[in-house]
Amino acid sequence: MSEIAKLIVQGKEYEFPVVVGTEDEVAIDVKKLRSSTGGIITIDPGFKNTGSCESKITFLDGEKGILRHRGYAIEELTKKASFLEVAYLIIFGELPTREQYAKWEKDIQHHALLNEEMKDIIDGFPTGAHPMGMVASLTNALTAFNPATVDITSSEEIYTAITKLMGKFPVLAAWSHCKNQGAPFNYADNSLDYVANIMQMMFRIPTEEYKLNPIAVKALDELLILHEDHEQNCSTSTVRIVGSSEAGLFASVSSGVSALWGRLHGGANQAVLEMLENIQKDGGDVEKYIAKAKDKNDPFRLMGFGHRVYKNFDPRARIIKKAADELFADLGTSDPVLAIAKHLEEVALKDEYFAERKLYPNVDFYSGIIYRALGFPVHMFTVMFAIGRLPGWIAQWREMRLNGEPIGRPRQLYTGYALRDFVPFDKR
Ligand code: CMC
């Protein structure tokens, strides 16, 4: 028998269906709340208790530290699949066959050219501009070069829009880096795989031979897989809500890039490395920064710590920490900020403040250290996160459109003035 939830408001009782997810998560279906109660709403700033949709893409359990895409554990995906393979899985629902994968890769490669006029737009940015601002703008600019609306009933048109974005987005990202550096732009080399190609587009200079390091490519592939999707986070919810107005895929993803840039979201990976460097410059006094993070009169937060959903551990952070150790061993190098990060984690995890609030290292805590070891400058960290998250944004946009979800339009509780008389200038 299906369960119901009872709500008593102002002496009246209302009943709402209870819905249960695949993993026994329970939700109260309040779709009919307003219509059945005559206008009552729920208030939930930051949507801490609100499910905005039903989704079949990603399952995460914040208490147990579980992350799965389409039923597959993140630990297995990072070890056994490639970034593009996981992208296909996340977007279309199943792991690709060899034939599907070959077509997917080829179709993406086919779109790895930008209209040359995009260079005029990039020229308009000042050298040194932050690449995240450029990537958000350039993703939106793709709409100008692809003005036709995608017919949502045509799987072919959706597929083409998706492969276009998958092909062009890393080029935009790489060219934003080149613009920031005043360096020449590199075109895609379709003899390379997707991730190796990202590295050569970012780092190759025409005067020298560029040698790809397979260890670095493998490490980057794994890191990007870890970022592919994370259900209804801030940028993904942004993509879904923008797309719900029937804005196109490129415009919706561009808004996701902007949302990701914030320091509390993807911008945290840049903020973590800056924080670790500051601690290093300040003599490595980790305890001092822990005290600052605990001080309510100090706005400082331990960047890379805490998560809205993970209240035990972030499985991605565990994988990344191990990957950082493996990468430095493989490359035969080291980074003093890794030691600071580990010390900071150790001290914080023993501290009552962090334990009580269930604050643990998140995905951004160690990722910047790996990006730096791979040669990415700090301003590119969040852009790399965006490249990793692209399949997730696409999958969520596609699911939302195919589900025919209504336009996102939350309600509010008005707490301003009641009706009052207009006051003319000379009486104010
Ligand atoms: N350092 C110090 N105190 C913290 C931190 C932190 N990093 N994070 C949370 N707190 C405290 C916070 O002050 C509050 O304390 P109190 O209950 O005494 O007022 C309590 O913990 C709960 O914090 P909250 O801000 O209500 O929690 P939230 O779920 O709204 O925020 C968060 C989650 C990730 C925004 C937050 O933990 C944070 O700001 N972390 C630092 C930024 C960061 O690393 N972001 C990356 C998140 S993971 C990747 C991604 O999303 O892109």
Short mmCIF file of C-alpha atoms and ligand atoms in Angstrom, two decimals:
data_model
loop_
_atom_site.label_atom_id
_atom_site.label_comp_id
_atom_site.label_asym_id
_atom_site.label_seq_id
_atom_site.Cartn_x
_atom_site.Cartn_y
_atom_site.Cartn_z
CA MET A 1 0.00 0.00 0.00
CA SER A 2 1.37 3.37 -0.90
CA GLU A 3 2.15 5.65 2.04
CA ILE A 4 0.82 9.15 2.61
CA ALA A 5 2.13 12.13 4.55
CA LYS A 6 -0.30 14.18 6.62
CA LEU A 7 0.05 17.92 7.03
CA ILE A 8 -2.01 19.92 9.52
CA VAL A 9 -2.08 23.67 8.89
CA GLN A 10 -4.38 26.13 10.63
CA GLY A 11 -6.51 23.26 11.91
CA LYS A 12 -7.02 21.60 8.53
CA GLU A 13 -5.51 18.27 7.57
CA TYR A 14 -4.12 17.54 4.11
CA GLU A 15 -2.67 14.35 2.66
CA PHE A 16 0.20 14.02 0.21
CA PRO A 17 1.65 10.97 -1.52
CA VAL A 18 5.00 9.61 -0.36
CA VAL A 19 7.31 8.51 -3.15
CA VAL A 20 10.28 6.18 -2.76
CA GLY A 21 13.42 6.15 -4.94
CA THR A 22 15.48 3.18 -6.17
CA GLU A 23 17.65 3.25 -3.04
CA ASP A 24 14.69 3.71 -0.66
CA GLU A 25 15.07 7.47 -0.39
CA VAL A 26 11.75 8.90 0.75
CA ALA A 27 10.16 12.10 -0.56
CA ILE A 28 6.84 13.82 0.07
CA ASP A 29 5.24 14.75 -3.22
CA VAL A 30 3.97 18.32 -2.71
CA LYS A 31 3.11 18.99 -6.36
CA LYS A 32 -0.53 19.57 -5.36
CA LEU A 33 0.26 21.55 -2.18
CA ARG A 34 -0.87 24.94 -3.46
CA SER A 35 -3.88 23.76 -5.36
CA SER A 36 -5.20 21.60 -2.53
CA THR A 37 -4.53 24.07 0.31
CA GLY A 38 -5.54 27.30 -1.39
CA GLY A 39 -2.01 28.68 -1.83
CA ILE A 40 0.18 27.38 0.98
CA ILE A 41 3.85 26.98 -0.04
CA THR A 42 7.01 25.58 1.55
CA ILE A 43 10.03 27.77 2.33
CA ASP A 44 13.46 26.25 1.83
CA PRO A 45 16.29 28.75 1.12
CA GLY A 46 19.18 27.05 -0.67
CA PHE A 47 16.80 24.13 -1.44
CA LYS A 48 18.40 22.16 1.39
CA ASN A 49 15.30 19.94 1.67
CA THR A 50 13.79 20.24 -1.77
CA GLY A 51 13.94 17.70 -4.56
CA SER A 52 13.60 19.64 -7.80
CA CYS A 53 13.19 16.60 -10.06
CA GLU A 54 13.25 12.84 -10.40
CA SER A 55 16.43 11.72 -12.13
CA LYS A 56 17.94 8.45 -13.36
CA ILE A 57 21.48 9.74 -13.86
CA THR A 58 23.39 9.88 -10.59
CA PHE A 59 22.85 8.42 -7.15
CA LEU A 60 24.72 9.78 -4.18
CA ASP A 61 24.39 8.95 -0.54
CA GLY A 62 26.03 11.64 1.57
CA GLU A 63 25.99 9.60 4.77
CA LYS A 64 27.61 6.51 3.28
CA GLY A 65 29.85 8.38 0.81
CA ILE A 66 28.39 6.63 -2.25
CA LEU A 67 28.52 8.07 -5.78
CA ARG A 68 27.18 6.10 -8.75
CA HIS A 69 26.39 7.02 -12.33
CA ARG A 70 23.59 5.04 -13.99
CA GLY A 71 24.19 2.37 -11.31
CA TYR A 72 27.97 2.08 -11.74
CA ALA A 73 30.25 2.94 -8.77
CA ILE A 74 32.56 5.92 -9.30
CA GLU A 75 35.49 3.84 -7.98
CA GLU A 76 35.00 1.34 -10.83
CA LEU A 77 34.39 3.94 -13.52
CA THR A 78 37.59 5.86 -12.74
CA LYS A 79 39.65 2.67 -12.97
CA LYS A 80 37.99 0.86 -15.88
CA ALA A 81 36.56 3.44 -18.27
CA SER A 82 37.69 6.53 -20.14
CA PHE A 83 36.28 10.05 -19.78
CA LEU A 84 34.38 9.86 -23.09
CA GLU A 85 33.02 6.41 -22.25
CA VAL A 86 31.63 7.67 -18.94
CA ALA A 87 30.29 10.75 -20.73
CA TYR A 88 28.31 8.48 -23.09
CA LEU A 89 27.03 6.46 -20.15
CA ILE A 90 25.93 9.52 -18.21
CA ILE A 91 24.26 11.19 -21.18
CA PHE A 92 22.59 8.22 -22.88
CA GLY A 93 22.10 5.81 -19.97
CA GLU A 94 24.21 2.77 -20.97
CA LEU A 95 27.89 2.02 -21.50
CA PRO A 96 28.60 2.26 -25.22
CA THR A 97 29.38 -0.80 -27.33
CA ARG A 98 32.68 -0.63 -29.25
CA GLU A 99 30.79 0.56 -32.35
CA GLN A 100 28.80 3.18 -30.44
CA TYR A 101 31.98 4.42 -28.79
CA ALA A 102 33.86 4.70 -32.09
CA LYS A 103 31.00 6.69 -33.62
CA TRP A 104 30.68 8.90 -30.51
CA GLU A 105 34.39 9.74 -30.55
CA LYS A 106 34.42 10.37 -34.30
CA ASP A 107 31.31 12.57 -34.20
CA ILE A 108 32.81 14.66 -31.40
CA GLN A 109 36.11 14.98 -33.25
CA HIS A 110 34.21 16.06 -36.36
CA HIS A 111 32.96 19.11 -34.42
CA ALA A 112 36.31 20.10 -32.93
CA LEU A 113 36.65 23.13 -35.18
CA LEU A 114 35.39 26.55 -34.18
CA ASN A 115 34.09 29.10 -36.64
CA GLU A 116 37.16 31.28 -37.30
CA GLU A 117 35.06 34.36 -36.42
CA MET A 118 35.11 33.16 -32.82
CA LYS A 119 38.69 34.43 -32.79
CA ASP A 120 37.35 37.99 -33.24
CA ILE A 121 35.34 37.59 -30.06
CA ILE A 122 38.34 36.20 -28.19
CA ASP A 123 40.44 39.11 -29.51
CA GLY A 124 38.03 41.46 -27.76
CA PHE A 125 38.97 40.11 -24.33
CA PRO A 126 41.93 41.70 -22.58
CA THR A 127 45.04 39.54 -22.32
CA GLY A 128 45.10 38.19 -18.79
CA ALA A 129 41.28 37.92 -18.52
CA HIS A 130 40.17 35.03 -16.30
CA PRO A 131 39.45 32.02 -18.56
CA MET A 132 36.21 31.16 -16.72
CA GLY A 133 34.65 34.46 -17.81
CA MET A 134 35.84 33.84 -21.37
CA VAL A 135 34.59 30.22 -21.42
CA ALA A 136 31.12 31.24 -20.15
CA SER A 137 30.87 34.00 -22.79
CA LEU A 138 32.24 31.87 -25.63
CA THR A 139 29.90 28.97 -24.83
CA ASN A 140 27.01 31.40 -25.09
CA ALA A 141 28.52 32.84 -28.29
CA LEU A 142 28.16 29.38 -29.86
CA THR A 143 24.41 30.13 -30.02
CA ALA A 144 25.18 32.94 -32.48
CA PHE A 145 26.94 30.48 -34.79
CA ASN A 146 24.29 27.79 -34.29
CA PRO A 147 21.03 29.75 -34.18
CA ALA A 148 18.67 26.90 -35.14
CA THR A 149 16.55 25.61 -32.26
CA VAL A 150 16.99 21.94 -31.49
CA ASP A 151 13.83 19.94 -32.13
CA ILE A 152 13.50 18.10 -28.86
CA THR A 153 11.46 15.32 -30.49
CA SER A 154 14.38 14.52 -32.82
CA SER A 155 17.02 12.34 -31.16
CA GLU A 156 19.26 13.09 -34.15
CA GLU A 157 19.13 16.86 -33.57
CA ILE A 158 19.76 16.41 -29.85
CA TYR A 159 22.71 14.13 -30.63
CA THR A 160 24.20 16.66 -33.04
CA ALA A 161 23.88 19.51 -30.52
CA ILE A 162 25.54 17.32 -27.87
CA THR A 163 28.47 16.21 -30.06
CA LYS A 164 28.98 19.81 -31.21
CA LEU A 165 29.26 21.03 -27.64
CA MET A 166 31.47 18.12 -26.57
CA GLY A 167 33.76 18.84 -29.53
CA LYS A 168 33.95 22.62 -29.23
CA PHE A 169 33.98 23.18 -25.48
CA PRO A 170 37.59 22.01 -24.85
CA VAL A 171 38.74 24.16 -27.76
CA LEU A 172 37.07 27.22 -26.17
CA ALA A 173 38.71 26.31 -22.89
CA ALA A 174 42.15 25.87 -24.43
CA TRP A 175 41.90 29.07 -26.47
CA SER A 176 40.83 31.00 -23.35
CA HIS A 177 44.02 29.81 -21.69
CA CYS A 178 46.09 30.78 -24.75
CA LYS A 179 44.44 34.23 -24.81
CA ASN A 180 45.14 34.68 -21.11
CA GLN A 181 48.81 33.90 -21.78
CA GLY A 182 49.10 35.80 -25.06
CA ALA A 183 50.01 32.48 -26.68
CA PRO A 184 49.05 31.24 -30.19
CA PHE A 185 45.93 29.08 -30.54
CA ASN A 186 46.31 25.36 -31.19
CA TYR A 187 43.79 23.42 -33.26
CA ALA A 188 42.55 19.99 -32.26
CA ASP A 189 44.58 17.01 -33.44
CA ASN A 190 42.09 14.27 -34.17
CA SER A 191 44.73 11.57 -34.13
CA LEU A 192 44.78 12.01 -30.36
CA ASP A 193 42.12 10.94 -27.90
CA TYR A 194 39.87 13.52 -26.23
CA VAL A 195 41.92 14.09 -23.08
CA ALA A 196 45.35 14.00 -24.76
CA ASN A 197 43.98 16.51 -27.24
CA ILE A 198 42.97 18.88 -24.41
CA MET A 199 46.56 18.85 -23.17
CA GLN A 200 48.13 19.52 -26.55
CA MET A 201 45.65 22.34 -27.32
CA MET A 202 46.51 24.01 -24.03
CA PHE A 203 50.25 23.51 -23.88
CA ARG A 204 51.77 22.98 -27.34
CA ILE A 205 53.81 25.86 -28.71
CA PRO A 206 54.56 25.98 -32.45
CA THR A 207 58.31 26.37 -32.00
CA GLU A 208 58.83 23.14 -30.11
CA GLU A 209 57.85 19.51 -30.35
CA TYR A 210 55.18 18.70 -27.75
CA LYS A 211 55.60 15.34 -26.10
CA LEU A 212 52.56 13.98 -24.35
CA ASN A 213 53.26 12.25 -21.06
CA PRO A 214 50.98 9.16 -20.88
CA ILE A 215 51.06 9.26 -17.07
CA ALA A 216 49.77 12.83 -17.12
CA VAL A 217 47.06 12.02 -19.71
CA LYS A 218 45.87 9.04 -17.65
CA ALA A 219 45.81 11.12 -14.44
CA LEU A 220 43.84 13.90 -16.15
CA ASP A 221 41.37 11.40 -17.64
CA GLU A 222 40.70 9.98 -14.17
CA LEU A 223 40.35 13.42 -12.63
CA LEU A 224 37.86 14.50 -15.29
CA ILE A 225 35.80 11.33 -14.78
CA LEU A 226 35.52 12.21 -11.08
CA HIS A 227 33.91 15.52 -12.01
CA GLU A 228 31.46 14.29 -14.67
CA ASP A 229 28.22 14.55 -12.74
CA HIS A 230 27.06 15.22 -9.22
CA GLU A 231 23.27 15.35 -9.46
CA GLN A 232 21.48 18.59 -8.52
CA ASN A 233 24.41 20.82 -7.45
CA CYS A 234 24.33 24.59 -7.99
CA SER A 235 25.59 24.67 -11.60
CA THR A 236 23.56 21.63 -12.70
CA SER A 237 20.37 23.02 -11.15
CA THR A 238 21.17 26.25 -12.99
CA VAL A 239 21.50 24.39 -16.31
CA ARG A 240 18.19 22.59 -15.72
CA ILE A 241 16.33 25.73 -14.67
CA VAL A 242 17.66 27.82 -17.57
CA GLY A 243 16.90 24.98 -19.99
CA SER A 244 13.38 24.65 -18.57
CA SER A 245 12.47 27.95 -20.26
CA GLU A 246 13.38 26.12 -23.50
CA ALA A 247 16.65 28.03 -23.77
CA GLY A 248 19.01 25.95 -25.92
CA LEU A 249 21.75 23.60 -24.78
CA PHE A 250 24.64 26.03 -25.34
CA ALA A 251 22.95 28.91 -23.48
CA SER A 252 21.96 26.61 -20.63
CA VAL A 253 25.47 25.20 -20.26
CA SER A 254 26.96 28.69 -20.42
CA SER A 255 24.91 29.62 -17.35
CA GLY A 256 26.20 26.46 -15.66
CA VAL A 257 29.78 27.61 -16.27
CA SER A 258 28.98 30.93 -14.56
CA ALA A 259 27.43 29.16 -11.58
CA LEU A 260 30.43 26.85 -11.29
CA TRP A 261 32.84 29.77 -11.05
CA GLY A 262 31.79 30.75 -7.51
CA ARG A 263 34.22 30.01 -4.68
CA LEU A 264 31.68 27.92 -2.82
CA HIS A 265 31.28 25.65 -5.86
CA GLY A 266 33.89 24.82 -8.55
CA GLY A 267 35.88 27.98 -7.84
CA ALA A 268 36.92 26.26 -4.60
CA ASN A 269 39.70 24.32 -6.38
CA GLN A 270 41.48 27.58 -7.25
CA ALA A 271 40.73 28.94 -3.77
CA VAL A 272 42.21 25.80 -2.12
CA LEU A 273 45.52 26.13 -3.89
CA GLU A 274 45.72 29.85 -3.13
CA MET A 275 44.97 29.05 0.51
CA LEU A 276 47.65 26.34 0.66
CA GLU A 277 50.19 28.67 -0.95
CA ASN A 278 49.33 31.38 1.59
CA ILE A 279 49.82 28.93 4.45
CA GLN A 280 53.16 27.92 2.93
CA LYS A 281 54.27 31.57 2.58
CA ASP A 282 53.12 32.19 6.13
CA GLY A 283 55.54 29.58 7.45
CA GLY A 284 53.26 26.52 7.21
CA ASP A 285 51.38 27.23 10.44
CA VAL A 286 48.38 24.99 9.78
CA GLU A 287 46.92 25.41 13.28
CA LYS A 288 46.65 29.18 12.77
CA TYR A 289 44.39 28.65 9.72
CA ILE A 290 42.29 26.04 11.48
CA ALA A 291 41.73 28.60 14.26
CA LYS A 292 40.77 31.25 11.67
CA ALA A 293 38.26 28.86 10.05
CA LYS A 294 36.65 28.21 13.45
CA ASP A 295 36.49 31.89 14.41
CA LYS A 296 32.96 33.16 13.72
CA ASN A 297 34.27 36.75 13.53
CA ASP A 298 36.63 35.78 10.73
CA PRO A 299 35.08 35.24 7.27
CA PHE A 300 37.83 32.73 6.41
CA ARG A 301 36.60 29.22 5.60
CA LEU A 302 38.75 26.20 5.06
CA MET A 303 38.44 25.92 1.29
CA GLY A 304 37.97 22.37 0.02
CA PHE A 305 36.24 21.37 3.24
CA GLY A 306 32.55 20.66 3.78
CA HIS A 307 29.82 19.63 1.40
CA ARG A 308 26.09 20.16 1.20
CA VAL A 309 25.42 16.45 0.73
CA TYR A 310 28.46 14.47 1.92
CA LYS A 311 28.36 14.35 5.69
CA ASN A 312 30.79 11.52 6.22
CA PHE A 313 33.32 11.59 3.42
CA ASP A 314 33.47 12.60 -0.21
CA PRO A 315 34.39 9.45 -2.18
CA ARG A 316 35.91 11.63 -4.91
CA ALA A 317 38.31 13.21 -2.39
CA ARG A 318 39.53 9.74 -1.33
CA ILE A 319 40.20 8.75 -4.94
CA ILE A 320 41.92 12.07 -5.68
CA LYS A 321 44.16 11.93 -2.61
CA LYS A 322 45.39 8.48 -3.68
CA ALA A 323 45.73 9.66 -7.29
CA ALA A 324 47.88 12.61 -6.15
CA ASP A 325 50.24 10.26 -4.30
CA GLU A 326 50.43 7.92 -7.30
CA LEU A 327 51.01 10.76 -9.75
CA PHE A 328 53.91 12.25 -7.78
CA ALA A 329 55.44 8.77 -7.42
CA ASP A 330 55.06 8.13 -11.18
CA LEU A 331 56.40 11.54 -12.17
CA GLY A 332 59.17 11.33 -9.60
CA THR A 333 58.35 14.85 -8.39
CA SER A 334 56.84 16.36 -5.24
CA ASP A 335 54.97 19.47 -4.20
CA PRO A 336 55.38 21.02 -0.74
CA VAL A 337 51.72 22.11 -0.71
CA LEU A 338 50.68 18.42 -0.78
CA ALA A 339 52.36 17.96 2.59
CA ILE A 340 50.58 21.09 3.88
CA ALA A 341 47.25 19.79 2.57
CA LYS A 342 47.72 16.44 4.29
CA HIS A 343 48.73 18.10 7.55
CA LEU A 344 45.72 20.44 7.34
CA GLU A 345 43.39 17.51 6.75
CA GLU A 346 44.86 15.55 9.64
CA VAL A 347 44.53 18.43 12.12
CA ALA A 348 41.02 19.40 10.94
CA LEU A 349 39.69 15.84 11.13
CA LYS A 350 40.79 15.60 14.78
CA ASP A 351 39.18 18.93 15.63
CA GLU A 352 35.78 18.98 17.37
CA TYR A 353 34.54 21.96 15.29
CA PHE A 354 34.91 20.04 12.02
CA ALA A 355 33.73 16.72 13.50
CA GLU A 356 30.53 18.24 14.96
CA ARG A 357 29.66 19.91 11.67
CA LYS A 358 30.67 16.84 9.64
CA LEU A 359 33.15 18.80 7.55
CA TYR A 360 35.46 16.61 5.47
CA PRO A 361 37.75 17.27 2.49
CA ASN A 362 35.73 17.54 -0.70
CA VAL A 363 36.64 16.92 -4.36
CA ASP A 364 38.37 20.29 -4.62
CA PHE A 365 40.78 19.76 -1.74
CA TYR A 366 43.38 17.73 -3.66
CA SER A 367 42.38 18.31 -7.28
CA GLY A 368 44.29 21.60 -7.64
CA ILE A 369 47.49 19.91 -6.51
CA ILE A 370 47.11 17.37 -9.33
CA TYR A 371 46.27 20.05 -11.90
CA ARG A 372 49.40 21.93 -10.86
CA ALA A 373 51.52 18.78 -11.16
CA LEU A 374 50.11 18.34 -14.67
CA GLY A 375 51.20 21.86 -15.59
CA PHE A 376 47.86 23.69 -15.42
CA PRO A 377 48.08 27.23 -14.06
CA VAL A 378 45.79 28.08 -11.13
CA HIS A 379 43.40 30.15 -13.27
CA MET A 380 42.62 27.03 -15.32
CA PHE A 381 41.58 24.80 -12.40
CA THR A 382 37.89 25.72 -12.48
CA VAL A 383 37.90 25.54 -16.28
CA MET A 384 39.17 21.96 -15.99
CA PHE A 385 36.31 21.25 -13.58
CA ALA A 386 33.94 22.67 -16.21
CA ILE A 387 35.37 20.39 -18.92
CA GLY A 388 34.87 17.47 -16.54
CA ARG A 389 31.31 18.52 -15.63
CA LEU A 390 30.21 19.15 -19.22
CA PRO A 391 28.74 15.62 -19.77
CA GLY A 392 26.76 15.95 -16.54
CA TRP A 393 25.27 19.30 -17.57
CA ILE A 394 24.39 17.87 -20.97
CA ALA A 395 22.84 14.71 -19.50
CA GLN A 396 20.75 16.70 -17.02
CA TRP A 397 19.60 19.18 -19.69
CA ARG A 398 18.63 16.28 -21.99
CA GLU A 399 16.79 14.41 -19.25
CA MET A 400 14.92 17.56 -18.18
CA ARG A 401 13.82 18.32 -21.75
CA LEU A 402 12.88 14.71 -22.57
CA ASN A 403 10.87 14.48 -19.31
CA GLY A 404 8.96 17.58 -20.43
CA GLU A 405 9.55 19.23 -17.06
CA PRO A 406 7.68 22.50 -16.43
CA ILE A 407 9.48 25.83 -16.39
CA GLY A 408 11.37 26.36 -13.12
CA ARG A 409 9.67 29.10 -11.21
CA PRO A 410 9.91 29.00 -7.40
CA ARG A 411 7.51 30.84 -5.12
CA GLN A 412 8.38 33.22 -2.29
CA LEU A 413 6.99 34.42 1.01
CA TYR A 414 6.55 38.17 0.73
CA THR A 415 7.71 39.99 3.90
CA GLY A 416 7.93 43.58 2.57
CA TYR A 417 5.56 46.52 3.12
CA ALA A 418 1.79 46.12 2.93
CA LEU A 419 0.02 48.55 0.56
CA ARG A 420 0.96 52.20 1.27
CA ASP A 421 0.31 55.58 -0.33
CA PHE A 422 2.78 56.98 -2.85
CA VAL A 423 4.97 59.77 -1.35
CA PRO A 424 5.75 62.66 -3.75
CA PHE A 425 9.38 64.01 -3.96
CA ASP A 426 8.78 67.07 -1.75
CA LYS A 427 7.36 64.89 1.05
CA ARG A 428 10.18 62.27 1.22
N1 CMC B 1 35.27 26.02 6.93
C1 CMC B 1 34.80 26.39 8.15
N2 CMC B 1 33.52 26.24 8.55
C2 CMC B 1 32.68 25.70 7.67
C3 CMC B 1 33.09 25.29 6.37
C4 CMC B 1 34.44 25.46 6.04
N3 CMC B 1 34.89 25.09 4.82
N4 CMC B 1 32.03 24.78 5.71
C5 CMC B 1 30.99 24.87 6.53
N5 CMC B 1 31.37 25.42 7.72
C6 CMC B 1 30.53 25.62 8.91
C7 CMC B 1 29.61 26.82 8.74
O1 CMC B 1 30.21 28.00 9.20
C8 CMC B 1 28.42 26.39 9.56
O2 CMC B 1 28.76 26.57 10.94
P1 CMC B 1 27.62 26.97 12.03
O3 CMC B 1 26.66 25.81 12.03
O4 CMC B 1 28.37 27.16 13.28
O5 CMC B 1 27.00 28.24 11.51
C9 CMC B 1 28.32 24.89 9.31
O6 CMC B 1 29.67 24.48 9.02
C10 CMC B 1 27.41 24.48 8.17
O7 CMC B 1 27.79 25.21 7.01
P2 CMC B 1 26.82 25.68 5.85
O8 CMC B 1 27.46 26.82 5.12
O9 CMC B 1 25.45 25.90 6.42
O10 CMC B 1 26.76 24.37 4.95
P3 CMC B 1 26.27 24.31 3.46
O11 CMC B 1 25.80 22.93 3.22
O12 CMC B 1 25.30 25.42 3.19
O13 CMC B 1 27.59 24.64 2.60
C11 CMC B 1 29.63 24.41 1.45
C12 CMC B 1 28.38 23.69 1.98
C13 CMC B 1 30.40 23.45 0.52
C14 CMC B 1 29.20 25.64 0.63
C15 CMC B 1 30.52 24.84 2.63
O14 CMC B 1 30.93 23.71 3.37
C16 CMC B 1 31.74 25.66 2.21
O15 CMC B 1 31.64 26.88 2.07
N6 CMC B 1 32.92 24.99 1.97
C17 CMC B 1 34.10 25.69 1.47
C18 CMC B 1 34.00 25.88 -0.05
C19 CMC B 1 34.21 24.58 -0.79
O16 CMC B 1 35.13 23.84 -0.54
N7 CMC B 1 33.34 24.35 -1.80
C20 CMC B 1 33.43 23.16 -2.68
C21 CMC B 1 32.28 22.24 -2.46
S1 CMC B 1 32.48 20.63 -3.23
C22 CMC B 1 32.65 20.90 -4.93
C23 CMC B 1 31.64 21.77 -5.56
O17 CMC B 1 30.49 21.87 -5.16
O18 CMC B 1 31.96 22.36 -6.56
#
